[in-house]
């Protein structure tokens, strides 16, 4: 059985007071036992979020980290720093990091290695732009993102890898991939993993969908055979809408 996962990516939203308010409310909620729930606040709130959720099943995740273990990299955060505040999971390769911060596949491959060396779990994001889809090159692009950023890892590493497919044209736009489009791509991703690794690895890896997932479309998307959950942006910022999505399996 693959893990079902709903992860909230807060991006650059919520200061400390807002984070604390969210957590007070979140801790009052009843969580389904079959879903792994994660939230990814900003770096400044990770310590507080971890402390607040210490006795709680919700996992605190970082949105990014640097590929070097330490060094003169002003403004950056290392794996060790994350681990020292209780964070063992990191989102890598989000399309906003790729687009606005010029994170290449080569850099992402290094980040993946650093995370794995530090015994962290990676949520590795991939996704095509609208132009790629219009040109019909979206499958090719996804394959390239996987092989350049992820397919150098060992078989054993897959225990600690989650893939998130987020079509860039569906992020924050209100435009969702149809359930059929999501399933088609998730199936393709699983097949591509199976072409490079033993089939059981491909069958076991959780593949999350991200891009305008809302309470009213989550269950249809999560109902697809190869969709194992979601990486949620905007709708993860309110406890109410986030919980509706968590309960959409
Ligand atoms: P939205 O849910 O706001 O479209 O964001 C998706 C996303 O980028 C999650 O990482």
Coordinates of N, CA and C in Angstrom, one line a residue, residues 24-210:
X24 N -2.7 26.3 16.7 CA -3.7 26.1 17.8 C -4.9 25.4 17.3
X25 N -5.4 25.9 16.1 CA -6.6 25.4 15.5 C -6.4 24.0 14.9
X26 N -5.2 23.8 14.3 CA -4.9 22.5 13.7 C -4.9 21.4 14.7
X27 N -4.4 21.7 15.9 CA -4.2 20.7 16.9 C -5.6 20.3 17.5
X28 N -6.6 21.0 17.2 CA -8.0 20.6 17.7 C -8.6 19.7 16.7
X29 N -8.0 19.5 15.5 CA -8.7 18.7 14.5 C -8.5 17.2 14.7
X30 N -9.4 16.4 14.2 CA -9.2 15.0 14.2 C -8.7 14.5 12.8
X31 N -7.6 13.8 12.9 CA -6.9 13.4 11.6 C -7.2 12.0 11.2
X32 N -7.5 11.7 9.9 CA -7.7 10.3 9.5 C -6.4 9.5 9.7
X33 N -6.5 8.3 10.1 CA -5.3 7.5 10.4 C -4.5 7.1 9.1
X34 N -5.2 7.1 8.0 CA -4.6 6.5 6.8 C -3.9 7.6 6.0
X35 N -3.8 8.9 6.5 CA -3.2 10.0 5.7 C -2.1 10.6 6.5
X36 N -0.9 10.7 5.8 CA 0.2 11.4 6.4 C 0.0 12.9 6.1
X37 N 0.0 13.7 7.1 CA -0.3 15.2 6.9 C 1.0 15.9 7.2
X38 N 1.3 16.9 6.3 CA 2.5 17.7 6.5 C 2.2 19.1 6.3
X39 N 3.0 20.0 7.0 CA 2.9 21.4 6.7 C 4.3 22.0 6.5
X40 N 4.5 22.9 5.5 CA 5.8 23.5 5.3 C 5.7 25.0 5.5
X41 N 5.9 25.4 6.7 CA 6.0 26.9 7.0 C 7.3 27.5 6.5
X42 N 7.5 28.8 6.7 CA 8.7 29.4 6.3 C 9.8 29.0 7.3
X43 N 11.1 29.3 6.9 CA 12.2 28.9 7.8 C 12.1 29.4 9.2
X44 N 11.6 30.7 9.3 CA 11.6 31.4 10.6 C 10.6 30.8 11.6
X45 N 9.7 30.0 11.0 CA 8.6 29.4 11.9 C 8.8 27.9 12.1
X46 N 9.8 27.3 11.5 CA 10.0 25.8 11.6 C 10.2 25.4 13.1
X47 N 11.0 26.1 13.8 CA 11.4 25.7 15.1 C 10.1 25.7 16.0
X48 N 9.3 26.8 15.9 CA 8.1 26.9 16.7 C 7.1 25.9 16.3
X49 N 7.0 25.6 15.0 CA 6.0 24.7 14.5 C 6.4 23.3 15.0
X50 N 7.7 22.9 14.9 CA 8.1 21.6 15.4 C 7.8 21.4 16.9
X51 N 8.1 22.4 17.7 CA 7.9 22.3 19.1 C 6.4 22.2 19.4
X52 N 5.6 23.0 18.7 CA 4.2 22.9 18.9 C 3.6 21.6 18.5
X53 N 4.1 20.9 17.5 CA 3.5 19.7 17.0 C 4.3 18.4 17.4
X54 N 5.2 18.6 18.4 CA 6.0 17.5 18.9 C 5.2 16.2 19.2
X55 N 4.1 16.4 19.9 CA 3.3 15.2 20.3 C 2.2 14.9 19.3
X56 N 2.3 15.4 18.1 CA 1.2 15.5 17.1 C 1.6 14.8 15.9
X57 N 0.6 14.1 15.2 CA 1.0 13.4 14.0 C 1.4 14.2 12.7
X58 N 1.2 15.5 12.8 CA 1.5 16.4 11.6 C 3.0 16.6 11.5
X59 N 3.6 16.3 10.3 CA 5.0 16.5 10.1 C 5.3 17.9 9.6
X60 N 6.4 18.5 10.2 CA 6.9 19.8 9.8 C 8.0 19.6 8.7
X61 N 7.8 20.4 7.6 CA 8.6 20.2 6.4 C 9.2 21.6 6.1
X62 N 10.5 21.5 5.5 CA 11.1 22.8 5.0 C 10.8 22.9 3.5
X63 N 10.7 24.1 3.0 CA 10.4 24.4 1.6 C 11.6 24.3 0.7
X64 N 12.8 24.3 1.3 CA 14.0 24.4 0.5 C 15.2 24.2 1.4
X65 N 16.4 23.9 0.9 CA 17.6 24.0 1.7 C 18.8 24.1 0.7
X66 N 20.0 24.4 1.2 CA 21.2 24.6 0.4 C 21.8 23.2 0.1
X67 N 22.5 23.1 -1.0 CA 23.2 21.8 -1.3 C 24.4 21.5 -0.5
X68 N 25.0 22.6 0.0 CA 26.3 22.4 0.8 C 25.9 22.2 2.3
X69 N 26.8 21.4 3.0 CA 26.5 21.2 4.4 C 26.8 22.4 5.3
X70 N 27.7 23.2 4.9 CA 28.0 24.5 5.5 C 28.9 25.3 4.6
X71 N 29.1 26.6 5.0 CA 30.0 27.4 4.2 C 29.6 28.8 4.2
X72 N 30.3 29.6 3.4 CA 30.0 31.0 3.2 C 28.9 31.2 2.2
X73 N 27.7 31.0 2.5 CA 26.6 31.1 1.6 C 25.5 32.0 2.3
X74 N 25.8 33.3 2.3 CA 24.9 34.2 3.0 C 23.5 34.0 2.7
X75 N 22.7 33.9 3.7 CA 21.2 33.8 3.6 C 20.7 32.4 3.4
X76 N 21.6 31.4 3.4 CA 21.1 30.1 3.1 C 21.0 29.2 4.3
X77 N 20.3 28.1 4.2 CA 20.0 27.2 5.3 C 20.4 25.8 5.0
X78 N 21.1 25.2 5.9 CA 21.7 23.8 5.6 C 20.8 22.7 6.2
X79 N 21.0 21.5 5.7 CA 20.3 20.3 6.2 C 20.5 20.2 7.7
X80 N 21.7 20.4 8.2 CA 22.0 20.3 9.6 C 21.2 21.3 10.4
X81 N 21.0 22.5 9.9 CA 20.2 23.5 10.6 C 18.8 23.0 10.7
X82 N 18.3 22.5 9.6 CA 16.9 22.0 9.6 C 16.7 20.9 10.6
X83 N 17.7 19.9 10.6 CA 17.6 18.8 11.5 C 17.7 19.2 12.9
X84 N 18.5 20.2 13.2 CA 18.6 20.7 14.6 C 17.4 21.3 15.1
X85 N 16.4 21.7 14.3 CA 15.1 22.1 14.8 C 14.0 21.1 14.6
X86 N 14.4 19.9 14.3 CA 13.5 18.8 14.2 C 12.9 18.5 12.9
X87 N 13.4 19.2 11.8 CA 12.8 19.0 10.5 C 13.6 18.0 9.7
X88 N 13.0 16.9 9.3 CA 13.6 15.8 8.6 C 13.1 15.6 7.1
X89 N 12.3 16.5 6.7 CA 11.7 16.4 5.3 C 11.8 17.8 4.6
X90 N 12.2 17.7 3.4 CA 12.4 19.0 2.6 C 11.8 18.9 1.2
X91 N 11.2 20.0 0.8 CA 10.7 20.1 -0.6 C 11.8 20.6 -1.4
X92 N 12.1 19.9 -2.5 CA 13.2 20.4 -3.4 C 12.6 20.5 -4.8
X93 N 13.1 21.5 -5.5 CA 12.8 21.6 -7.0 C 11.4 22.2 -7.2
X94 N 10.8 22.9 -6.2 CA 9.5 23.5 -6.5 C 9.7 24.4 -7.8
X95 N 8.7 24.5 -8.6 CA 8.8 25.3 -9.8 C 9.1 26.8 -9.6
X96 N 8.7 27.3 -8.4 CA 9.1 28.7 -8.1 C 10.5 28.8 -7.8
X97 N 11.1 27.8 -7.2 CA 12.6 27.8 -7.0 C 13.3 27.7 -8.3
X98 N 12.8 26.8 -9.2 CA 13.4 26.6 -10.5 C 13.3 27.9 -11.3
X99 N 12.2 28.6 -11.3 CA 11.9 29.7 -12.1 C 12.6 31.0 -11.6
X100 N 12.3 31.3 -10.3 CA 12.7 32.6 -9.8 C 14.1 32.6 -9.2
X101 N 14.6 31.4 -8.8 CA 15.9 31.3 -8.1 C 16.9 30.5 -9.0
X102 N 16.5 30.2 -10.2 CA 17.4 29.6 -11.2 C 18.0 28.3 -10.7
X103 N 17.2 27.5 -10.0 CA 17.7 26.2 -9.5 C 17.6 25.2 -10.7
X104 N 18.8 24.8 -11.1 CA 18.9 23.9 -12.3 C 18.8 22.5 -11.8
X105 N 18.6 21.6 -12.8 CA 18.5 20.1 -12.4 C 19.8 19.7 -11.7
X106 N 21.0 20.3 -12.2 CA 22.3 19.9 -11.6 C 22.3 20.3 -10.1
X107 N 21.9 21.5 -9.8 CA 21.8 21.9 -8.4 C 20.9 21.0 -7.6
X108 N 19.7 20.8 -8.2 CA 18.7 19.9 -7.5 C 19.3 18.5 -7.2
X109 N 20.0 18.0 -8.2 CA 20.6 16.7 -8.0 C 21.5 16.7 -6.7
X110 N 22.3 17.8 -6.6 CA 23.2 18.0 -5.4 C 22.4 18.1 -4.2
X111 N 21.3 18.9 -4.2 CA 20.4 19.0 -3.1 C 19.8 17.7 -2.6
X112 N 19.4 16.9 -3.6 CA 18.8 15.6 -3.3 C 19.9 14.8 -2.6
X113 N 21.1 14.8 -3.1 CA 22.2 14.0 -2.4 C 22.4 14.4 -1.0
X114 N 22.5 15.8 -0.8 CA 22.8 16.3 0.5 C 21.6 15.9 1.5
X115 N 20.4 16.0 1.0 CA 19.3 15.6 1.9 C 19.4 14.2 2.3
X116 N 19.6 13.3 1.3 CA 19.7 11.9 1.5 C 20.9 11.5 2.5
X117 N 22.0 12.2 2.2 CA 23.2 11.9 3.1 C 22.9 12.3 4.5
X118 N 22.0 13.3 4.7 CA 21.6 13.7 6.0 C 20.3 13.0 6.6
X119 N 20.0 11.9 5.9 CA 18.9 11.0 6.3 C 17.6 11.8 6.3
X120 N 17.4 12.6 5.3 CA 16.1 13.4 5.2 C 15.3 12.8 4.2
X121 N 14.0 13.0 4.3 CA 13.0 12.7 3.2 C 12.9 13.8 2.2
X122 N 12.8 13.5 0.9 CA 12.8 14.6 -0.1 C 11.4 14.5 -0.8
X123 N 10.8 15.7 -0.9 CA 9.6 15.8 -1.7 C 10.1 16.5 -3.0
X124 N 10.3 15.7 -4.1 CA 10.9 16.2 -5.3 C 9.9 16.7 -6.3
X125 N 9.9 18.0 -6.6 CA 8.8 18.5 -7.4 C 9.3 18.6 -8.9
X126 N 8.3 18.3 -9.8 CA 8.5 18.4 -11.2 C 7.2 18.9 -11.8
X127 N 7.4 19.5 -13.0 CA 6.1 20.0 -13.6 C 6.5 20.8 -14.9
X128 N 5.6 20.8 -15.8 CA 5.8 21.5 -17.1 C 5.1 22.8 -17.1
X129 N 5.6 23.7 -18.0 CA 4.9 25.0 -18.2 C 3.9 24.8 -19.3
X130 N 3.0 25.8 -19.4 CA 1.9 25.7 -20.3 C 2.4 25.5 -21.8
X131 N 3.5 26.2 -22.1 CA 4.1 26.1 -23.4 C 4.5 24.7 -23.8
X132 N 5.1 24.0 -22.8 CA 5.5 22.6 -23.0 C 4.3 21.8 -23.3
X133 N 3.2 22.0 -22.6 CA 2.0 21.2 -22.9 C 1.4 21.5 -24.2
X134 N 1.4 22.8 -24.5 CA 0.9 23.2 -25.9 C 1.7 22.6 -27.0
X135 N 3.0 22.5 -26.8 CA 3.9 22.0 -27.8 C 3.8 20.4 -27.8
X136 N 3.2 19.9 -26.8 CA 3.2 18.4 -26.7 C 4.5 17.8 -26.2
X137 N 5.3 18.7 -25.6 CA 6.6 18.1 -25.1 C 6.6 17.9 -23.6
X138 N 5.4 17.9 -23.0 CA 5.4 17.8 -21.5 C 5.9 16.4 -21.0
X139 N 5.6 15.3 -21.7 CA 6.1 14.0 -21.2 C 7.7 14.0 -21.2
X140 N 8.2 14.5 -22.3 CA 9.6 14.5 -22.5 C 10.3 15.4 -21.4
X141 N 9.7 16.5 -21.1 CA 10.2 17.4 -20.1 C 10.2 16.8 -18.7
X142 N 9.1 16.1 -18.4 CA 9.0 15.5 -17.1 C 10.1 14.4 -16.9
X143 N 10.2 13.6 -18.0 CA 11.2 12.6 -18.0 C 12.6 13.2 -17.8
X144 N 12.9 14.3 -18.4 CA 14.2 14.9 -18.3 C 14.4 15.4 -16.8
X145 N 13.4 16.0 -16.3 CA 13.5 16.5 -14.9 C 13.8 15.4 -13.9
X146 N 13.1 14.2 -14.2 CA 13.3 13.1 -13.3 C 14.7 12.5 -13.5
X147 N 15.2 12.4 -14.8 CA 16.5 11.7 -14.9 C 17.6 12.6 -14.5
X148 N 17.5 13.9 -14.7 CA 18.6 14.8 -14.4 C 18.7 15.1 -12.9
X149 N 17.5 15.1 -12.2 CA 17.5 15.6 -10.8 C 17.4 14.4 -9.8
X150 N 16.9 13.3 -10.3 CA 16.6 12.3 -9.3 C 17.1 10.8 -9.6
X151 N 17.2 10.5 -10.8 CA 17.5 9.1 -11.2 C 18.9 8.7 -11.0
X152 N 19.7 9.5 -10.3 CA 21.1 9.0 -10.0 C 21.1 8.4 -8.6
X153 N 19.9 8.4 -7.9 CA 19.9 7.9 -6.5 C 19.9 6.4 -6.5
X154 N 20.3 5.8 -5.4 CA 20.3 4.3 -5.3 C 18.9 3.8 -5.1
X155 N 18.8 2.5 -5.2 CA 17.5 1.8 -5.0 C 17.0 2.1 -3.5
X156 N 17.9 2.0 -2.6 CA 17.6 2.2 -1.2 C 17.0 3.6 -0.9
X157 N 17.5 4.6 -1.6 CA 17.1 6.0 -1.3 C 15.6 6.2 -1.5
X158 N 15.0 5.3 -2.3 CA 13.6 5.6 -2.6 C 12.7 5.5 -1.4
X159 N 13.2 4.8 -0.4 CA 12.4 4.8 0.9 C 12.1 6.2 1.3
X160 N 13.0 7.1 1.0 CA 12.9 8.5 1.5 C 12.6 9.5 0.4
X161 N 11.9 9.1 -0.7 CA 11.6 10.0 -1.8 C 10.1 10.0 -2.0
X162 N 9.6 11.2 -2.2 CA 8.2 11.4 -2.6 C 8.3 12.3 -3.8
X163 N 7.4 12.0 -4.8 CA 7.5 12.9 -6.0 C 6.2 13.7 -6.0
X164 N 6.4 15.0 -6.3 CA 5.2 15.9 -6.5 C 5.1 16.4 -7.9
X165 N 4.1 16.0 -8.6 CA 3.8 16.6 -10.0 C 3.0 17.8 -9.9
X166 N 3.6 19.0 -10.3 CA 2.9 20.2 -10.2 C 3.0 20.9 -11.6
X167 N 2.0 20.8 -12.4 CA 2.0 21.5 -13.7 C 2.1 23.0 -13.4
X168 N 3.0 23.7 -13.9 CA 3.2 25.2 -13.6 C 2.0 26.0 -13.9
X169 N 1.3 25.6 -15.0 CA 0.2 26.4 -15.4 C -1.0 26.2 -14.5
X170 N -0.9 25.3 -13.6 CA -2.0 25.1 -12.6 C -1.7 25.6 -11.2
X171 N -0.6 26.2 -11.0 CA -0.2 26.7 -9.7 C -0.7 28.1 -9.5
X172 N -1.5 28.2 -8.5 CA -2.0 29.5 -8.1 C -2.9 30.2 -9.1
X173 N -3.3 29.5 -10.1 CA -4.1 30.1 -11.2 C -5.6 29.7 -11.1
X174 N -5.9 28.8 -10.3 CA -7.3 28.4 -10.2 C -7.6 27.3 -11.3
X175 N -6.6 27.2 -12.2 CA -6.8 26.2 -13.3 C -6.2 24.9 -12.8
X176 N -7.0 23.8 -12.7 CA -6.4 22.5 -12.3 C -6.3 21.6 -13.5
X177 N -5.3 20.7 -13.4 CA -5.3 19.7 -14.4 C -6.6 18.9 -14.2
X178 N -7.2 18.4 -15.2 CA -8.3 17.6 -15.0 C -7.9 16.3 -14.3
X179 N -8.8 15.6 -13.7 CA -8.4 14.3 -13.0 C -7.7 13.4 -14.1
X180 N -8.2 13.4 -15.3 CA -7.7 12.5 -16.3 C -6.2 12.9 -16.7
X181 N -6.0 14.3 -16.8 CA -4.7 14.8 -17.1 C -3.7 14.4 -16.0
X182 N -4.2 14.5 -14.8 CA -3.3 14.2 -13.6 C -3.0 12.7 -13.6
X183 N -4.0 11.9 -13.8 CA -3.8 10.5 -13.8 C -2.8 10.1 -15.0
X184 N -3.0 10.6 -16.1 CA -2.2 10.3 -17.3 C -0.7 10.6 -17.0
X185 N -0.4 11.8 -16.4 CA 0.9 12.1 -16.1 C 1.5 11.3 -14.9
X186 N 0.7 11.1 -13.9 CA 1.2 10.3 -12.8 C 1.5 8.8 -13.2
X187 N 0.7 8.3 -14.1 CA 1.0 7.0 -14.6 C 2.3 6.9 -15.4
X188 N 2.5 8.0 -16.2 CA 3.7 8.1 -17.0 C 4.9 8.2 -16.0
X189 N 4.8 9.0 -14.9 CA 5.9 9.2 -14.0 C 6.2 7.8 -13.4
X190 N 5.2 7.1 -13.0 CA 5.4 5.8 -12.4 C 6.1 4.8 -13.4
X191 N 5.6 4.9 -14.6 CA 6.2 4.0 -15.6 C 7.7 4.4 -15.9
X192 N 8.0 5.7 -15.8 CA 9.4 6.2 -16.0 C 10.3 5.7 -14.9
X193 N 9.7 5.7 -13.7 CA 10.5 5.2 -12.5 C 10.8 3.7 -12.8
X194 N 9.7 3.0 -13.2 CA 9.9 1.6 -13.4 C 10.9 1.2 -14.5
X195 N 11.1 2.1 -15.5 CA 12.1 1.9 -16.5 C 13.5 2.0 -16.0
X196 N 13.6 2.7 -14.9 CA 15.0 3.0 -14.3 C 15.3 2.3 -13.0
X197 N 14.3 1.7 -12.4 CA 14.4 1.0 -11.1 C 13.5 -0.2 -11.1
X198 N 13.7 -1.1 -10.1 CA 12.8 -2.2 -10.0 C 11.4 -1.8 -9.9
X199 N 10.5 -2.6 -10.5 CA 9.1 -2.3 -10.5 C 8.5 -2.0 -9.1
X200 N 9.0 -2.7 -8.1 CA 8.4 -2.6 -6.8 C 8.6 -1.1 -6.2
X201 N 9.8 -0.6 -6.6 CA 10.0 0.8 -6.2 C 9.0 1.8 -6.8
X202 N 8.8 1.6 -8.1 CA 7.8 2.4 -8.8 C 6.4 2.3 -8.2
X203 N 6.1 1.0 -7.8 CA 4.8 0.8 -7.3 C 4.6 1.4 -5.9
X204 N 5.8 1.6 -5.2 CA 5.7 2.0 -3.8 C 5.8 3.5 -3.6
X205 N 6.4 4.2 -4.6 CA 6.6 5.6 -4.4 C 5.3 6.4 -4.5
X206 N 5.1 7.3 -3.5 CA 3.9 8.2 -3.5 C 4.2 9.3 -4.5
X207 N 3.2 9.6 -5.3 CA 3.2 10.7 -6.3 C 2.1 11.6 -6.0
X208 N 2.4 12.8 -5.5 CA 1.4 13.8 -5.2 C 1.1 14.7 -6.3
X209 N -0.1 15.2 -6.4 CA -0.5 16.2 -7.4 C -0.5 17.6 -6.7
X210 N 0.0 18.6 -7.4 CA -0.2 20.0 -6.9 C -0.5 20.9 -8.0

